[in-house]
Each structure stands twice: as structure tokens, then as C-alpha cells.
């Protein structure tokens, strides 16, 4: 899938639409999901134009990959869910249910997250 810079997260990164920022560094942005599914639901995205995990793993720099990984742990720390536990999910492609074609990790917690994937 080619990267489409009209996607909603690209617009957030360009400041064209607002977000509730949780944390940011040179390579990564974390912000609250607009439709939270748990008490804590934060999206972590790279600032670079990567469609999904495969694209990011293959082409992002080591610094970008390190920043992304660390930001997920940092978000868990600053939202207070690191101790009680949380889940990190990335939906990828059609079967994965990815709606926004810019790589993102969902960080969910603050209450029990439930079974890994519902049957159905
Ligand atoms: P996906 O299904 O692609 O893994 O998840 C996309 C997520 O982006 C959804 O959880 C959805 O609620 C969130 N989302 C969609 N549009 C916006 C928006 O404009 N702002 C924010 N903060 N989140 C959004």
C-alpha cells in the first residue's frame, strides 16, 4: 500500500487538525484516541510517512525505531498504567482492520482490557 499523505494522522502531524497530545519527541507523537475504548487509549505514531509495521521495520532509521519503541513504554509510564498492565495493538491491513494508513500503536489500559481478540 502506498502512503497517502491525506490520511488523518498525516493531517494531525501537519497541525491541520488538533489532537490531545500526550507526549512527543523528534521522531514520534503520542495522542489520545478520539474514540477511547478503555480508560487510557493513546495512539503512538512515527512522524515519518510509514503505512504499517512492515514499511516501518524495513525503511525507518534505527533512531526512529528506537524512539518509537521507547515512546510506547514512556506513554505507559506517564499515563500511570505501567504497573497495572496494558496492551499494545497495531492493526495492519485489511484483515487486521487498519482504518488509518499511517502506522500506529494503540496503548490501552487503566482498566482490564479483556480477551486478546473477540471471536467473530
Ligand atoms: P485503526 O483501526 O486504524 O487501528 O485505528 C484508528 C484509530 O484512530 C481509531 O481508534 C480511531 O478512533 C482513531 N481516530 C480516527 N480519527 C481520529 C482523529 O481525528 N483523532 C484522533 N485522535 N483519533 C482518531
XYZ file of N, CA, C and O and ligand atoms in Angstrom:
504
model
N 0.856 -1.199 0.000
C 0.000 0.000 0.000
C 0.895 1.253 0.000
O 1.779 1.377 0.838
N 0.674 2.148 -0.940
C 1.450 3.390 -0.976
C 0.957 4.336 0.123
O -0.221 4.297 0.502
N 1.856 5.157 0.619
C 1.471 6.102 1.665
C 0.631 7.226 1.076
O 0.996 7.832 0.069
N -0.482 7.515 1.717
C -1.390 8.592 1.289
C -1.291 9.721 2.300
O -1.768 9.582 3.432
N -0.689 10.840 1.911
C -0.469 11.904 2.908
C -1.732 12.717 3.200
O -1.682 13.701 3.944
N -2.865 12.258 2.663
C -4.139 12.865 3.040
C -4.784 12.165 4.226
O -5.881 12.550 4.656
N -4.116 11.149 4.784
C -4.739 10.427 5.903
C -4.791 11.312 7.162
O -4.055 12.283 7.299
N -5.678 10.937 8.075
C -5.997 11.799 9.221
C -4.792 12.018 10.143
O -4.621 13.113 10.704
N -3.923 11.030 10.276
C -2.769 11.205 11.161
C -1.714 12.105 10.510
O -1.023 12.855 11.209
N -1.610 12.051 9.186
C -0.719 12.990 8.495
C -1.214 14.422 8.721
O -0.413 15.353 8.912
N -2.524 14.595 8.723
C -3.096 15.934 8.969
C -2.812 16.388 10.397
O -2.520 17.561 10.643
N -2.899 15.463 11.342
C -2.557 15.796 12.738
C -1.091 16.204 12.817
O -0.735 17.217 13.446
N -0.218 15.439 12.166
C 1.220 15.749 12.207
C 1.515 17.118 11.589
O 2.418 17.831 12.041
N 0.773 17.496 10.565
C 0.989 18.810 9.930
C 0.291 19.938 10.690
O 0.388 21.099 10.307
N -0.456 19.588 11.747
C -1.152 20.605 12.536
C -2.418 21.100 11.878
O -2.975 22.129 12.281
N -2.917 20.358 10.896
C -4.131 20.786 10.187
C -5.392 20.460 10.969
O -6.424 21.111 10.780
N -5.307 19.419 11.806
C -6.401 19.148 12.730
C -5.797 18.914 14.114
O -4.658 18.467 14.225
N -6.561 19.249 15.160
C -5.993 19.168 16.511
C -5.955 17.742 17.051
O -6.638 16.845 16.544
N -5.146 17.571 18.092
C -5.167 16.310 18.844
C -4.851 16.652 20.289
O -4.324 17.727 20.582
N -5.189 15.733 21.177
C -4.825 15.880 22.592
C -3.489 15.177 22.786
O -3.433 13.953 22.973
N -2.425 15.964 22.732
C -1.082 15.395 22.778
C -0.753 14.844 24.162
O -1.026 15.481 25.176
N -0.139 13.671 24.180
C 0.300 13.040 25.424
C 1.809 13.194 25.583
O 2.310 13.455 26.674
N 2.528 13.028 24.481
C 3.989 13.153 24.507
C 4.486 13.274 23.076
O 3.789 12.907 22.124
N 5.703 13.796 22.943
C 6.274 13.995 21.616
C 7.787 14.006 21.731
O 8.345 14.473 22.737
N 8.466 13.475 20.725
C 9.904 13.687 20.609
C 10.220 13.954 19.138
O 9.304 14.147 18.325
N 11.479 13.942 18.802
C 11.889 14.293 17.435
C 11.225 13.401 16.370
O 10.890 13.870 15.275
N 11.026 12.137 16.715
C 10.578 11.169 15.711
C 9.160 10.663 15.907
O 8.649 9.942 15.041
N 8.546 10.973 17.039
C 7.330 10.253 17.440
C 6.325 11.193 18.102
O 6.709 12.135 18.800
N 5.040 10.919 17.886
C 3.967 11.669 18.550
C 3.010 10.675 19.209
O 2.678 9.638 18.619
N 2.566 11.009 20.410
C 1.564 10.199 21.117
C 0.394 11.113 21.467
O 0.594 12.217 21.981
N -0.820 10.650 21.187
C -2.004 11.471 21.447
C -3.188 10.575 21.775
O -3.202 9.384 21.443
N -4.195 11.171 22.410
C -5.365 10.394 22.832
C -6.202 9.994 21.618
O -6.429 10.808 20.708
N -6.684 8.744 21.634
C -7.620 8.308 20.594
C -8.924 9.098 20.733
O -9.413 9.319 21.847
N -9.490 9.513 19.619
C -10.713 10.334 19.646
C -11.918 9.524 20.137
O -12.907 10.099 20.607
N -11.821 8.209 20.037
C -12.921 7.325 20.440
C -12.366 6.259 21.387
O -12.206 5.102 21.017
N -12.054 6.667 22.642
C -11.325 5.747 23.529
C -12.119 4.492 23.863
O -13.298 4.559 24.192
N -11.416 3.361 23.791
C -12.048 2.069 24.077
C -11.764 1.586 25.490
O -12.370 0.615 25.944
N -10.843 2.237 26.184
C -10.559 1.958 27.588
C -10.234 3.289 28.267
O -10.121 4.320 27.605
N -10.103 3.257 29.601
C -9.869 4.496 30.351
C -8.639 5.234 29.816
O -8.612 6.468 29.760
N -7.631 4.471 29.462
C -6.465 5.039 28.772
C -6.418 4.431 27.371
O -6.433 3.201 27.216
N -6.419 5.277 26.377
C -6.313 4.806 24.976
C -5.517 5.871 24.208
O -6.047 6.903 23.815
N -4.237 5.578 24.060
C -3.318 6.519 23.419
C -2.805 5.899 22.126
O -2.526 4.693 22.066
N -2.690 6.721 21.101
C -2.105 6.296 19.824
C -0.684 6.822 19.750
O -0.433 7.996 20.048
N 0.236 5.936 19.387
C 1.632 6.335 19.206
C 1.961 6.189 17.732
O 1.748 5.108 17.150
N 2.447 7.270 17.118
C 2.740 7.229 15.678
C 4.150 7.771 15.413
O 4.619 8.684 16.105
N 4.811 7.218 14.394
C 6.060 7.840 13.959
C 5.735 9.112 13.174
O 4.674 9.203 12.546
N 6.623 10.077 13.211
C 6.398 11.299 12.428
C 6.667 11.079 10.939
O 6.162 11.816 10.103
N 7.455 10.057 10.633
C 7.720 9.744 9.233
C 6.509 9.095 8.577
O 5.598 8.617 9.242
N 6.546 9.082 7.234
C 5.421 8.586 6.439
C 5.530 7.084 6.229
O 6.055 6.621 5.205
N 5.048 6.324 7.204
C 5.087 4.856 7.129
C 3.671 4.318 7.223
O 2.913 4.680 8.126
N 3.338 3.441 6.286
C 1.973 2.916 6.236
C 1.696 1.957 7.380
O 0.637 2.002 8.012
N 2.641 1.063 7.624
C 2.375 -0.012 8.592
C 3.691 -0.537 9.150
O 4.771 -0.011 8.875
N 3.582 -1.582 9.952
C 4.751 -2.101 10.665
C 5.822 -2.612 9.698
O 7.012 -2.395 9.895
N 5.400 -3.285 8.620
C 6.355 -3.827 7.658
C 7.143 -2.686 7.009
O 8.373 -2.756 6.901
N 6.442 -1.660 6.594
C 7.065 -0.484 5.970
C 8.059 0.154 6.946
O 9.207 0.453 6.601
N 7.620 0.319 8.192
C 8.460 0.954 9.208
C 9.696 0.111 9.507
O 10.825 0.626 9.549
N 9.505 -1.195 9.687
C 10.626 -2.081 10.013
C 11.650 -2.112 8.887
O 12.856 -2.196 9.129
N 11.151 -2.025 7.651
C 12.049 -2.140 6.500
C 12.782 -0.840 6.192
O 13.915 -0.870 5.712
N 12.145 0.306 6.463
C 12.708 1.551 5.926
C 12.996 2.654 6.954
O 13.723 3.587 6.630
N 12.448 2.564 8.151
C 12.738 3.611 9.141
C 14.161 3.466 9.669
O 14.706 2.360 9.734
N 14.747 4.595 10.052
C 16.113 4.560 10.596
C 16.110 3.897 11.978
O 15.067 3.775 12.644
N 17.294 3.513 12.409
C 17.419 2.914 13.744
C 16.972 3.900 14.816
O 16.324 3.517 15.805
N 17.284 5.179 14.634
C 16.866 6.186 15.619
C 15.344 6.289 15.691
O 14.761 6.419 16.782
N 14.690 6.246 14.544
C 13.222 6.314 14.523
C 12.620 5.083 15.208
O 11.654 5.192 15.967
N 13.197 3.916 14.941
C 12.655 2.692 15.525
C 12.875 2.667 17.041
O 11.987 2.254 17.795
N 14.021 3.138 17.462
C 14.288 3.196 18.905
C 13.332 4.176 19.582
O 12.751 3.881 20.636
N 13.155 5.342 18.977
C 12.269 6.355 19.566
C 10.845 5.831 19.682
O 10.165 6.048 20.702
N 10.395 5.151 18.660
C 9.026 4.622 18.645
C 8.826 3.608 19.773
O 7.856 3.673 20.536
N 9.767 2.691 19.876
C 9.681 1.658 20.915
C 9.690 2.285 22.307
O 8.880 1.927 23.177
N 10.582 3.231 22.500
C 10.682 3.862 23.824
C 9.465 4.714 24.143
O 9.052 4.811 25.305
N 8.883 5.342 23.127
C 7.715 6.192 23.374
C 6.545 5.363 23.906
O 5.797 5.822 24.779
N 6.393 4.150 23.404
C 5.295 3.302 23.888
C 5.463 3.036 25.387
O 4.515 3.169 26.171
N 6.665 2.708 25.804
C 6.914 2.465 27.227
C 6.744 3.751 28.040
O 6.184 3.727 29.152
N 7.186 4.872 27.471
C 7.070 6.156 28.168
C 5.588 6.544 28.365
O 5.196 7.015 29.441
N 4.785 6.307 27.343
C 3.349 6.601 27.451
C 2.726 5.767 28.570
O 1.915 6.270 29.360
N 3.102 4.509 28.660
C 2.577 3.666 29.739
C 2.983 4.235 31.102
O 2.179 4.262 32.042
N 4.197 4.728 31.191
C 4.667 5.317 32.454
C 3.879 6.576 32.812
O 3.357 6.709 33.920
N 3.781 7.508 31.882
C 3.209 8.823 32.234
C 1.693 8.791 32.347
O 1.102 9.677 32.960
N 1.047 7.768 31.785
C -0.400 7.661 31.964
C -0.739 6.806 33.191
O -1.927 6.633 33.504
N 0.275 6.270 33.858
C 0.054 5.563 35.114
C -0.405 4.128 34.966
O -0.926 3.539 35.923
N -0.230 3.535 33.773
C -0.738 2.175 33.572
C 0.371 1.121 33.546
O 0.073 -0.078 33.430
N 1.607 1.562 33.669
C 2.719 0.599 33.549
C 2.644 -0.463 34.635
O 2.904 -1.646 34.379
N 2.253 -0.065 35.846
C 2.227 -1.011 36.957
C 1.074 -1.993 36.885
O 1.235 -3.183 37.185
N -0.098 -1.522 36.478
C -1.288 -2.386 36.454
C -1.373 -3.217 35.188
O -2.122 -4.198 35.125
N -0.636 -2.827 34.164
C -0.618 -3.583 32.914
C -1.421 -2.905 31.828
O -2.299 -2.075 32.094
N -1.147 -3.280 30.629
C -1.780 -2.634 29.477
C -1.578 -3.493 28.246
O -0.919 -4.530 28.304
N -2.157 -3.079 27.129
C -1.998 -3.807 25.874
C -1.573 -2.843 24.777
O -2.062 -1.707 24.726
N -0.683 -3.334 23.929
C -0.239 -2.577 22.755
C -0.693 -3.359 21.523
O -0.394 -4.551 21.406
N -1.439 -2.673 20.659
C -2.002 -3.329 19.470
C -1.689 -2.484 18.245
O -1.806 -1.257 18.279
N -1.353 -3.154 17.138
C -1.299 -2.463 15.857
C -2.153 -3.230 14.860
O -1.913 -4.414 14.611
N -3.159 -2.570 14.324
C -3.992 -3.167 13.282
C -3.312 -2.907 11.944
O -2.955 -1.764 11.644
N -3.139 -3.954 11.170
C -2.374 -3.829 9.930
C -3.166 -4.412 8.763
O -3.567 -5.582 8.793
N -3.389 -3.567 7.776
C -4.002 -4.026 6.538
C -5.469 -4.395 6.684
O -6.106 -4.169 7.711
N -5.991 -4.985 5.615
C -7.433 -5.298 5.553
C -7.857 -6.268 6.637
O -8.767 -5.977 7.414
N -7.190 -7.416 6.727
C -7.609 -8.416 7.712
C -7.319 -7.957 9.139
O -7.992 -8.378 10.078
N -6.328 -7.084 9.302
C -6.018 -6.559 10.626
C -6.971 -5.466 11.074
O -6.948 -5.054 12.235
N -7.787 -4.969 10.145
C -8.763 -3.939 10.497
C -8.183 -2.541 10.590
O -8.727 -1.681 11.290
N -7.096 -2.284 9.859
C -6.479 -0.950 9.893
C -7.355 0.055 9.149
O -7.690 -0.137 7.984
N -7.729 1.119 9.857
C -8.570 2.160 9.245
C -7.741 3.323 8.742
O -8.084 3.946 7.742
N -6.689 3.667 9.481
C -5.869 4.829 9.109
C -4.525 4.325 8.574
O -3.782 3.647 9.305
N -4.197 4.652 7.316
C -2.991 4.088 6.701
C -1.709 4.841 7.040
O -0.954 5.270 6.156
N -1.508 5.045 8.335
C -0.255 5.583 8.874
C 0.012 4.736 10.118
O -0.850 4.663 11.006
N 1.202 4.115 10.192
C 1.492 3.204 11.302
C 1.120 3.813 12.655
O 1.478 4.958 12.944
N 0.414 3.044 13.456
C 0.095 3.493 14.813
C -0.037 2.297 15.734
O -0.463 1.225 15.330
N 0.349 2.522 16.975
C 0.153 1.547 18.041
C -0.920 2.097 18.977
O -0.873 3.263 19.372
N -1.873 1.248 19.303
C -2.856 1.593 20.327
C -2.275 1.140 21.670
O -1.881 -0.023 21.811
N -2.245 2.036 22.652
C -1.836 1.685 24.012
C -3.089 1.794 24.881
O -3.655 2.884 25.035
N -3.534 0.641 25.391
C -4.831 0.557 26.085
C -4.646 0.061 27.506
O -3.923 -0.926 27.738
N -5.302 0.695 28.463
C -5.218 0.235 29.841
C -6.035 1.125 30.752
O -6.983 1.780 30.330
N -5.642 1.108 32.043
C -6.387 1.878 33.042
C -7.577 1.116 33.583
O -8.259 1.582 34.503
N -7.861 -0.034 33.025
C -8.907 -0.964 33.441
C -8.616 -2.262 32.687
O -7.833 -2.246 31.723
N -9.231 -3.387 33.076
C -8.943 -4.626 32.356
C -9.260 -4.488 30.861
O -10.318 -3.980 30.485
N -8.357 -4.953 30.047
C -8.519 -4.804 28.601
C -9.334 -5.954 28.013
O -9.980 -5.799 26.982
N -9.339 -7.106 28.673
C -10.180 -8.213 28.205
C -9.429 -9.194 27.319
O -8.202 -9.140 27.217
N -10.196 -10.053 26.668
C -9.570 -11.110 25.872
C -8.828 -10.503 24.682
O -9.151 -9.407 24.221
N -7.872 -11.249 24.198
C -6.996 -10.722 23.155
C -7.774 -10.278 21.929
O -7.657 -9.144 21.463
N -8.582 -11.177 21.401
C -9.369 -10.858 20.205
C -10.722 -11.553 20.343
O -10.770 -12.763 20.548
N -11.821 -10.818 20.243
C -13.124 -11.483 20.318
C -13.333 -12.395 19.102
O -12.886 -12.072 18.003
N -14.006 -13.534 19.334
C -14.358 -14.411 18.217
C -15.428 -13.729 17.365
O -16.295 -13.057 17.884
N -15.349 -13.909 16.065
C -16.447 -13.383 15.289
C -16.064 -12.768 14.021
O -15.391 -13.015 13.199
P -7.120 1.574 13.343
O -8.443 0.918 13.166
O -6.601 2.155 12.041
O -6.121 0.705 14.035
O -7.347 2.748 14.369
C -7.550 4.074 14.030
C -7.871 4.812 15.305
O -7.787 6.193 15.028
C -9.263 4.546 15.861
O -9.155 4.026 17.182
C -9.944 5.914 15.827
O -10.769 6.143 16.946
C -8.757 6.866 15.792
N -9.033 8.122 15.115
C -9.641 8.293 13.914
N -9.696 9.594 13.588
C -9.095 10.263 14.603
C -8.863 11.648 14.839
O -9.180 12.537 14.054
N -8.214 11.977 16.009
C -7.817 11.017 16.891
N -7.196 11.438 17.996
N -8.034 9.701 16.697
C -8.672 9.336 15.566
